[in-house]
Short mmCIF file of C-alpha atoms in Angstrom, two decimals:
data_model
loop_
_atom_site.label_atom_id
_atom_site.label_comp_id
_atom_site.label_asym_id
_atom_site.label_seq_id
_atom_site.Cartn_x
_atom_site.Cartn_y
_atom_site.Cartn_z
CA ASP A 258 0.09 11.10 -17.08
CA LEU A 259 -1.01 11.38 -20.53
CA ASP A 260 -3.06 9.40 -22.02
CA LEU A 261 -4.36 9.90 -25.90
CA ALA A 262 -7.71 8.96 -27.30
CA THR A 263 -8.16 8.72 -31.48
CA ARG A 264 -10.78 7.86 -33.82
CA LEU A 265 -8.03 5.41 -35.74
CA ARG A 266 -8.99 1.55 -35.05
CA PRO A 267 -6.12 -0.19 -32.98
CA ASP A 268 -4.43 -1.75 -36.00
CA GLN A 269 -4.25 2.07 -37.72
CA VAL A 270 -2.72 3.04 -34.72
CA VAL A 271 0.28 0.14 -34.71
CA GLU A 272 0.68 1.24 -38.18
CA ARG A 273 0.92 4.69 -37.90
CA LEU A 274 3.44 4.14 -34.95
CA GLU A 275 6.04 1.54 -36.73
CA HIS A 276 5.77 4.08 -39.63
CA ALA A 277 6.89 6.73 -37.59
CA GLY A 278 9.54 4.03 -35.90
CA ILE A 279 7.89 4.14 -32.42
CA LYS A 280 7.68 1.16 -30.45
CA ALA A 281 4.19 -0.03 -30.47
CA VAL A 282 3.06 -2.79 -27.39
CA PRO A 283 -0.59 -4.24 -28.01
CA THR A 284 -1.57 -3.91 -24.58
CA GLY A 285 -4.79 -3.92 -24.28
CA ILE A 286 -6.02 -4.02 -27.97
CA GLU A 287 -9.23 -5.96 -27.41
CA HIS A 288 -10.04 -2.95 -25.73
CA GLY A 289 -8.46 -1.05 -28.38
CA THR A 290 -5.68 0.36 -26.46
CA VAL A 291 -2.15 0.31 -27.76
CA THR A 292 0.95 1.57 -25.68
CA ALA A 293 3.31 3.50 -27.48
CA VAL A 294 7.03 3.76 -26.39
CA SER A 295 9.23 6.56 -27.41
CA ASP A 296 12.68 7.59 -25.91
CA GLY A 297 11.96 4.83 -22.99
CA GLN A 298 8.36 6.79 -21.97
CA PRO A 299 4.99 4.88 -22.35
CA VAL A 300 2.00 6.58 -23.81
CA GLU A 301 -1.23 5.08 -24.46
CA VAL A 302 -3.34 5.41 -27.19
CA THR A 303 -7.16 4.20 -27.06
CA THR A 304 -9.99 4.15 -29.53
CA LEU A 305 -12.96 5.93 -29.06
CA ARG A 306 -15.41 3.63 -27.70
CA ARG A 307 -18.71 2.90 -26.44
CA ASP A 308 -20.12 0.41 -23.76
CA VAL A 309 -22.65 -2.25 -25.52
CA SER A 310 -23.03 -3.95 -22.08
CA THR A 311 -21.31 -4.22 -18.36
CA ASP A 312 -22.12 -6.18 -15.49
CA GLY A 313 -20.62 -4.06 -12.75
CA ARG A 314 -16.96 -5.77 -13.02
CA ARG A 315 -16.04 -5.56 -16.84
CA ALA A 316 -17.97 -3.95 -20.05
CA THR A 317 -18.22 -5.04 -23.12
CA VAL A 318 -17.20 -2.41 -25.73
CA GLU A 319 -17.13 -1.59 -29.21
CA PHE A 320 -15.51 1.21 -31.22
CA THR A 321 -17.09 4.64 -32.16
CA ASP A 322 -16.18 7.75 -34.14
CA ASP A 323 -18.27 10.05 -31.69
CA TRP A 324 -15.95 11.84 -29.36
CA THR A 325 -19.43 12.84 -26.80
CA GLU A 326 -20.07 8.81 -26.93
CA ASP A 327 -16.59 8.01 -25.64
CA ALA A 328 -16.70 10.62 -23.18
CA ALA A 329 -20.30 9.61 -21.60
CA ARG A 330 -18.81 6.34 -20.88
CA ARG A 331 -16.22 8.03 -18.26
CA ASP A 332 -16.98 7.86 -14.45
CA PHE A 333 -16.40 11.41 -13.32
CA THR A 334 -17.27 14.71 -15.12
CA ILE A 335 -13.72 15.60 -14.53
CA ASN A 336 -12.12 12.49 -16.43
CA ALA A 337 -14.46 13.24 -19.76
CA LEU A 338 -12.52 16.59 -20.22
CA SER A 339 -9.83 16.16 -23.08
CA ALA A 340 -7.76 18.59 -25.11
CA ASP A 341 -6.36 18.91 -28.82
CA PRO A 342 -2.69 18.30 -28.10
CA GLN A 343 -1.57 20.61 -31.05
CA THR A 344 -4.20 23.42 -30.04
CA GLY A 345 -4.38 23.09 -26.44
CA GLU A 346 -8.52 23.24 -27.37
CA LEU A 347 -10.52 21.87 -24.44
CA PHE A 348 -13.23 19.78 -24.80
CA ASP A 349 -15.68 19.65 -21.90
CA TYR A 350 -18.83 17.76 -22.28
CA PHE A 351 -20.49 17.82 -19.12
CA GLY A 352 -18.90 20.73 -17.05
CA GLY A 353 -15.87 19.05 -15.60
CA ARG A 354 -13.91 22.35 -15.70
CA GLY A 355 -16.09 23.62 -13.57
CA ASP A 356 -16.26 20.83 -11.21
CA LEU A 357 -11.98 20.95 -11.37
CA ASP A 358 -12.09 24.68 -10.61
CA ALA A 359 -14.56 23.97 -7.42
CA ARG A 360 -12.51 20.81 -6.56
CA ARG A 361 -15.70 18.53 -6.87
CA VAL A 362 -15.95 14.80 -7.67
CA ARG A 363 -19.29 14.29 -9.69
CA PHE A 364 -20.38 11.09 -11.69
CA ILE A 365 -21.46 11.93 -14.70
CA GLY A 366 -25.21 11.43 -15.04
CA ASP A 367 -26.73 9.25 -12.62
CA PRO A 368 -24.38 7.76 -10.05
CA GLN A 369 -26.33 4.65 -9.73
CA GLN A 370 -26.07 4.36 -12.90
CA ARG A 371 -22.50 4.75 -13.31
CA ILE A 372 -21.82 2.23 -10.21
CA ALA A 373 -23.75 -0.34 -11.64
CA GLU A 374 -22.07 -0.02 -14.61
CA ASP A 375 -18.37 -0.19 -12.60
CA HIS A 376 -18.57 -1.29 -9.11
CA LEU A 377 -15.31 -0.07 -8.18
CA ARG A 378 -16.53 3.02 -8.78
CA ILE A 379 -17.28 3.51 -5.25
CA LEU A 380 -13.63 3.42 -4.18
CA ARG A 381 -12.68 5.49 -7.07
CA PHE A 382 -14.99 8.14 -6.17
CA PHE A 383 -13.41 8.43 -2.42
CA ARG A 384 -10.07 8.16 -3.68
CA PHE A 385 -10.44 11.16 -6.40
CA HIS A 386 -12.31 13.17 -3.62
CA ALA A 387 -9.40 12.48 -1.04
CA ARG A 388 -6.97 13.36 -3.31
CA LEU A 389 -8.56 16.18 -5.29
CA GLY A 390 -11.72 17.54 -3.44
CA THR A 391 -12.61 19.76 -0.71
CA GLY A 392 -15.43 20.14 1.62
CA ASP A 393 -17.80 17.32 2.01
CA PRO A 394 -18.44 14.92 -0.96
CA ASP A 395 -21.07 15.32 -3.77
CA ALA A 396 -24.20 14.30 -1.44
CA GLU A 397 -25.84 12.57 -4.71
CA ALA A 398 -22.88 10.43 -5.34
CA LEU A 399 -22.28 9.90 -1.78
CA ASP A 400 -25.73 8.85 -1.07
CA ALA A 401 -25.31 6.74 -4.23
CA CYS A 402 -22.03 5.32 -3.28
CA THR A 403 -23.80 4.25 0.28
CA SER A 404 -26.78 2.49 -1.00
CA ARG A 405 -24.52 0.21 -3.46
CA ALA A 406 -21.68 -0.29 -0.66
CA ASN A 407 -23.11 -4.19 -1.38
CA ASP A 408 -21.97 -3.81 -4.65
CA LEU A 409 -17.82 -3.99 -3.57
CA MET A 410 -18.65 -7.99 -2.78
CA ALA A 411 -18.60 -8.65 -6.56
CA LEU A 412 -15.18 -7.65 -6.96
CA SER A 413 -12.42 -9.43 -6.78
CA ARG A 414 -10.20 -8.64 -3.71
CA GLU A 415 -7.38 -7.72 -5.67
CA ARG A 416 -9.48 -4.77 -7.70
CA ILE A 417 -10.60 -3.69 -3.74
CA ALA A 418 -7.05 -3.93 -2.29
CA ASP A 419 -5.55 -2.23 -4.96
CA GLU A 420 -7.87 1.06 -5.08
CA LEU A 421 -8.46 0.94 -0.93
CA LEU A 422 -4.33 0.98 -0.94
CA LYS A 423 -4.33 3.63 -3.15
CA ILE A 424 -6.25 5.68 -1.12
CA LEU A 425 -4.84 4.95 2.02
CA ALA A 426 -1.31 6.24 0.25
CA LEU A 427 -2.27 9.43 -0.30
CA ALA A 428 -1.03 12.45 1.70
CA ASP A 429 -3.89 12.25 4.54
CA PRO A 430 -6.79 10.35 3.88
CA SER A 431 -8.43 10.63 7.49
CA ARG A 432 -11.38 12.51 6.98
CA THR A 433 -12.38 10.67 3.74
CA VAL A 434 -11.36 7.23 5.23
CA GLY A 435 -13.79 8.75 8.36
CA THR A 436 -16.52 9.44 5.46
CA MET A 437 -16.40 5.82 4.27
CA LEU A 438 -16.50 4.09 7.76
CA GLN A 439 -19.45 6.59 8.68
CA ARG A 440 -21.15 5.36 5.78
CA GLY A 441 -20.83 1.70 5.84
CA ILE A 442 -18.30 1.59 2.60
CA LEU A 443 -16.02 -0.99 3.56
CA ARG A 444 -18.26 -3.02 6.10
CA PRO A 445 -19.42 -5.73 3.19
CA VAL A 446 -15.46 -6.52 2.27
CA LEU A 447 -13.54 -5.61 6.02
CA PRO A 448 -16.27 -5.53 8.22
CA GLU A 449 -13.37 -5.83 11.16
CA ILE A 450 -12.97 -2.20 10.74
CA GLU A 451 -14.89 -0.29 13.09
CA PRO A 452 -15.47 3.56 13.09
CA GLU A 453 -13.40 4.03 16.40
CA ARG A 454 -9.98 3.08 14.56
CA LEU A 455 -10.09 6.07 12.51
CA CYS A 456 -8.30 7.89 15.51
CA ASP A 457 -5.58 5.42 14.94
CA LEU A 458 -5.30 6.42 11.57
CA GLN A 459 -4.82 9.90 12.58
CA ALA A 460 -2.39 9.25 14.99
CA LEU A 461 -0.21 7.51 12.62
CA VAL A 462 -0.79 10.01 9.71
CA ALA A 463 0.62 12.45 12.43
CA ALA A 464 3.72 10.24 13.76
CA GLU A 465 4.27 9.72 10.05
CA ARG A 466 4.80 13.35 9.71
CA ASP A 467 6.71 13.97 12.34
CA ALA A 468 9.02 11.40 11.74
CA ALA A 469 9.53 12.68 8.43
CA VAL A 470 8.71 9.28 6.91
CA ALA A 471 6.72 8.71 4.04
CA PRO A 472 3.03 7.79 4.08
CA ASP A 473 2.63 3.96 3.29
CA ALA A 474 -0.56 2.55 2.46
CA LEU A 475 -0.24 -1.20 4.38
CA ARG A 476 0.98 0.80 7.57
CA ARG A 477 -2.12 2.57 7.74
CA LEU A 478 -4.34 -0.32 6.88
CA ALA A 479 -2.77 -1.79 10.05
CA ALA A 480 -3.74 1.09 11.93
CA LEU A 481 -7.44 0.68 10.86
CA LEU A 482 -7.38 -3.02 12.32
CA PRO A 483 -7.75 -4.81 15.25
CA ALA A 484 -4.56 -5.32 17.12
CA VAL A 485 -4.66 -9.13 16.66
CA PRO A 486 -1.64 -10.72 14.53
CA ASP A 487 -4.16 -13.49 13.49
CA THR A 488 -6.74 -11.25 12.29
CA ALA A 489 -4.29 -9.11 10.05
CA GLU A 490 -3.21 -12.46 8.55
CA HIS A 491 -7.08 -13.45 7.87
CA ILE A 492 -7.57 -10.12 6.24
CA ALA A 493 -4.02 -10.20 4.26
CA VAL A 494 -4.94 -13.45 2.41
CA ARG A 495 -8.55 -12.27 1.71
CA LEU A 496 -6.97 -9.24 0.22
CA LYS A 497 -4.57 -11.53 -1.71
CA LEU A 498 -1.36 -9.20 -0.61
CA SER A 499 2.18 -10.69 -1.42
CA ASN A 500 3.40 -12.50 0.93
CA LYS A 501 5.54 -9.19 1.99
CA GLY A 502 2.60 -7.66 2.54
CA ARG A 503 0.97 -10.13 4.64
CA LYS A 504 4.01 -10.31 7.29
CA ARG A 505 3.94 -6.69 7.34
CA LEU A 506 0.36 -6.82 8.41
CA ALA A 507 0.75 -9.24 10.77
CA SER A 508 3.63 -7.45 12.31
CA ALA A 509 2.27 -4.25 12.61
CA ALA A 510 -1.04 -5.72 14.30
CA ALA A 511 1.10 -7.39 17.01
CA ALA A 512 1.28 -5.65 20.41
CA PRO A 513 3.36 -2.65 20.48
CA SER A 514 7.28 -3.33 21.20
CA SER A 515 9.11 -2.00 24.24
CA GLY A 516 13.03 -1.44 23.99
CA SER A 517 14.96 0.95 22.03
CA PRO A 518 14.23 1.19 18.59
CA GLU A 519 17.97 -0.08 17.24
CA ALA A 520 17.19 -3.24 19.58
CA LEU A 521 13.57 -3.48 17.84
CA ALA A 522 15.13 -2.99 14.19
CA TYR A 523 18.05 -5.75 14.90
CA ARG A 524 14.85 -8.08 15.51
CA LEU A 525 12.46 -7.34 13.20
CA GLY A 526 14.32 -5.38 10.38
CA THR A 527 14.06 -1.84 9.85
CA GLU A 528 11.10 -1.50 7.96
CA LEU A 529 8.66 -3.66 10.68
CA ALA A 530 10.51 -1.70 13.31
CA VAL A 531 9.39 1.57 11.79
CA ASP A 532 6.00 0.34 11.35
CA ARG A 533 5.60 -0.79 15.16
CA LEU A 534 7.50 2.44 16.31
CA LEU A 535 5.41 4.51 14.31
CA LEU A 536 1.69 3.11 15.15
CA ALA A 537 3.02 3.26 19.13
CA SER A 538 3.16 7.26 18.62
CA ARG A 539 6.96 7.05 18.75
CA PRO A 540 8.03 8.87 15.67
CA GLY A 541 11.10 10.57 17.49
CA ASP A 542 12.41 6.63 17.71
CA ALA A 543 11.25 6.11 14.12
CA ARG A 544 13.26 8.99 13.16
CA ARG A 545 16.12 7.45 14.96
CA LEU A 546 16.53 4.42 12.43
CA ALA A 547 16.63 6.43 9.22
CA GLU A 548 20.50 6.03 8.78
CA TRP A 549 20.75 3.53 11.22
CA ALA A 550 22.40 0.00 9.86
CA PRO A 551 22.16 -2.90 12.08
CA PRO A 552 25.73 -3.92 13.36
CA ARG A 553 27.37 -7.75 13.01
CA LEU A 554 28.23 -9.47 16.65
CA PRO A 555 31.40 -9.33 16.56
CA ILE A 556 32.57 -12.84 17.98
CA GLY A 557 31.37 -16.34 15.82
CA GLY A 558 30.82 -19.69 17.58
CA GLY A 559 34.74 -20.66 16.58
CA ALA A 560 36.07 -17.86 19.09
CA LEU A 561 33.77 -19.67 21.70
CA ILE A 562 35.33 -23.01 21.27
CA ALA A 563 38.75 -21.48 21.18
CA ARG A 564 37.91 -20.15 24.67
CA GLY A 565 37.15 -23.66 25.59
CA LEU A 566 33.59 -24.37 25.14
CA PRO A 567 32.69 -27.92 24.15
CA GLU A 568 31.80 -28.33 20.70
CA GLY A 569 27.86 -28.99 20.25
CA PRO A 570 24.31 -27.64 20.72
CA ILE A 571 25.87 -25.52 23.49
CA VAL A 572 28.03 -23.13 20.91
CA ALA A 573 24.76 -22.05 19.34
CA LYS A 574 22.45 -21.77 22.55
CA THR A 575 25.52 -19.45 24.26
CA LEU A 576 25.81 -17.33 20.86
CA ARG A 577 21.89 -17.10 21.06
CA GLN A 578 22.21 -16.00 24.60
CA ILE A 579 25.17 -13.44 23.66
CA GLU A 580 23.46 -12.21 21.07
CA GLN A 581 20.47 -11.47 23.21
CA GLN A 582 22.68 -9.64 25.85
CA TRP A 583 24.67 -7.48 23.70
CA VAL A 584 21.56 -6.26 21.74
CA GLU A 585 19.60 -5.77 25.28
CA ALA A 586 22.99 -3.59 26.38
CA GLY A 587 22.85 -1.42 22.82
CA PHE A 588 25.27 -3.41 20.95
CA PRO A 589 28.98 -2.52 22.99
CA GLU A 590 32.40 -3.24 21.69
CA GLY A 591 35.53 -3.83 23.50
CA GLY A 592 35.22 -4.35 27.12
CA GLY A 593 31.35 -3.95 27.64
CA LEU A 594 31.39 -7.26 24.62
CA GLU A 595 33.92 -8.77 27.00
CA GLU A 596 31.96 -8.38 29.87
CA ILE A 597 28.91 -10.53 28.67
CA VAL A 598 31.24 -13.31 26.79
CA ALA A 599 32.95 -14.09 29.46
CA ALA A 600 30.10 -14.12 31.97
CA ALA A 601 27.96 -16.34 29.09
CA LEU A 602 30.81 -18.65 28.99
CA LYS A 603 31.10 -19.40 32.68
CA SER A 604 27.28 -20.10 32.88
CA ALA A 605 27.68 -22.49 29.89
CA ASN A 606 30.66 -24.17 31.54
CA GLY A 607 29.07 -24.33 34.44
CA ALA A 608 26.30 -26.05 33.19
CA ASN A 609 28.52 -28.32 31.22
CA PRO A 610 31.52 -28.92 33.30
CA PRO A 611 33.91 -31.58 31.93
CA ALA A 612 33.64 -35.20 32.25
CA PRO A 613 35.60 -36.84 35.13
CA ALA A 614 38.88 -38.62 33.70
CA SER A 615 38.67 -42.06 33.62
CA ALA A 616 40.35 -44.37 35.76
#
């Protein structure tokens, strides 16, 4: 991930890029950012800036020629580091190199002020600590995040969801999430998550590892929620998740499913089945689905009619009965399938005997 900074103004950046034959995309030109696209690779080029005013959600900026002034508007010391791309010389204005070596995430200056400028920095602090930090979080930063947790309510739910899901997508965020729950960081925006749910997240992370399944943020969010589909649905709406995300969250919050993993995957789809199995601490069953493809029911309504079943709603009803028994029996073919079909036809014909012939 490479970002460039420059004293050049955005119009000058565009001019220089186009002169060099590099595509320039004005992705955030009002904030000084131009995206250079070379060989299909995008690189953001941003003019040095300083904050004129902030309201906790967005900043009004003006351009500057002062590198220190630009670095001072960053959130953490490690994010204020910069280097000359030609000489490799490192510029460290706030002790970021030492913090990076110590794997310590620390705000620049007063943490309270940094959070007042952009409330999302509360969640960013925990994300960077979960990803890069070691040991306990910086005490001053942690206290500031705790005291200002209510500031999160001023943010859009999309920004909160995006940052929270980034935290949950990390290799093992359990310890950091535990700190967040203990400190009540999420209570203003997600009061449904109780500290006691941390053990469910820890169990899920272990199950994902045992099943060799990649970490999944939505699945992990489900582990933190009460096992009530309606509650999960309300939270998904509140966080403005996609329709697919809402469906997954509600499905994962449903009661654990019994039966074979293949039968579960046939009914729900593989992704939702893997969610359910991992949340139920069944990593071995989840692993079985890695290369499994759902088979197609080998018989259709036409074949049932050809064997004497009268046309009408009874055909679809009988076919559903056959499919259910076929799935429960483990998707048999040949004789096993024939037994299921014959029994279903016998039952259907018994419930719908032929009409007596008219005199």
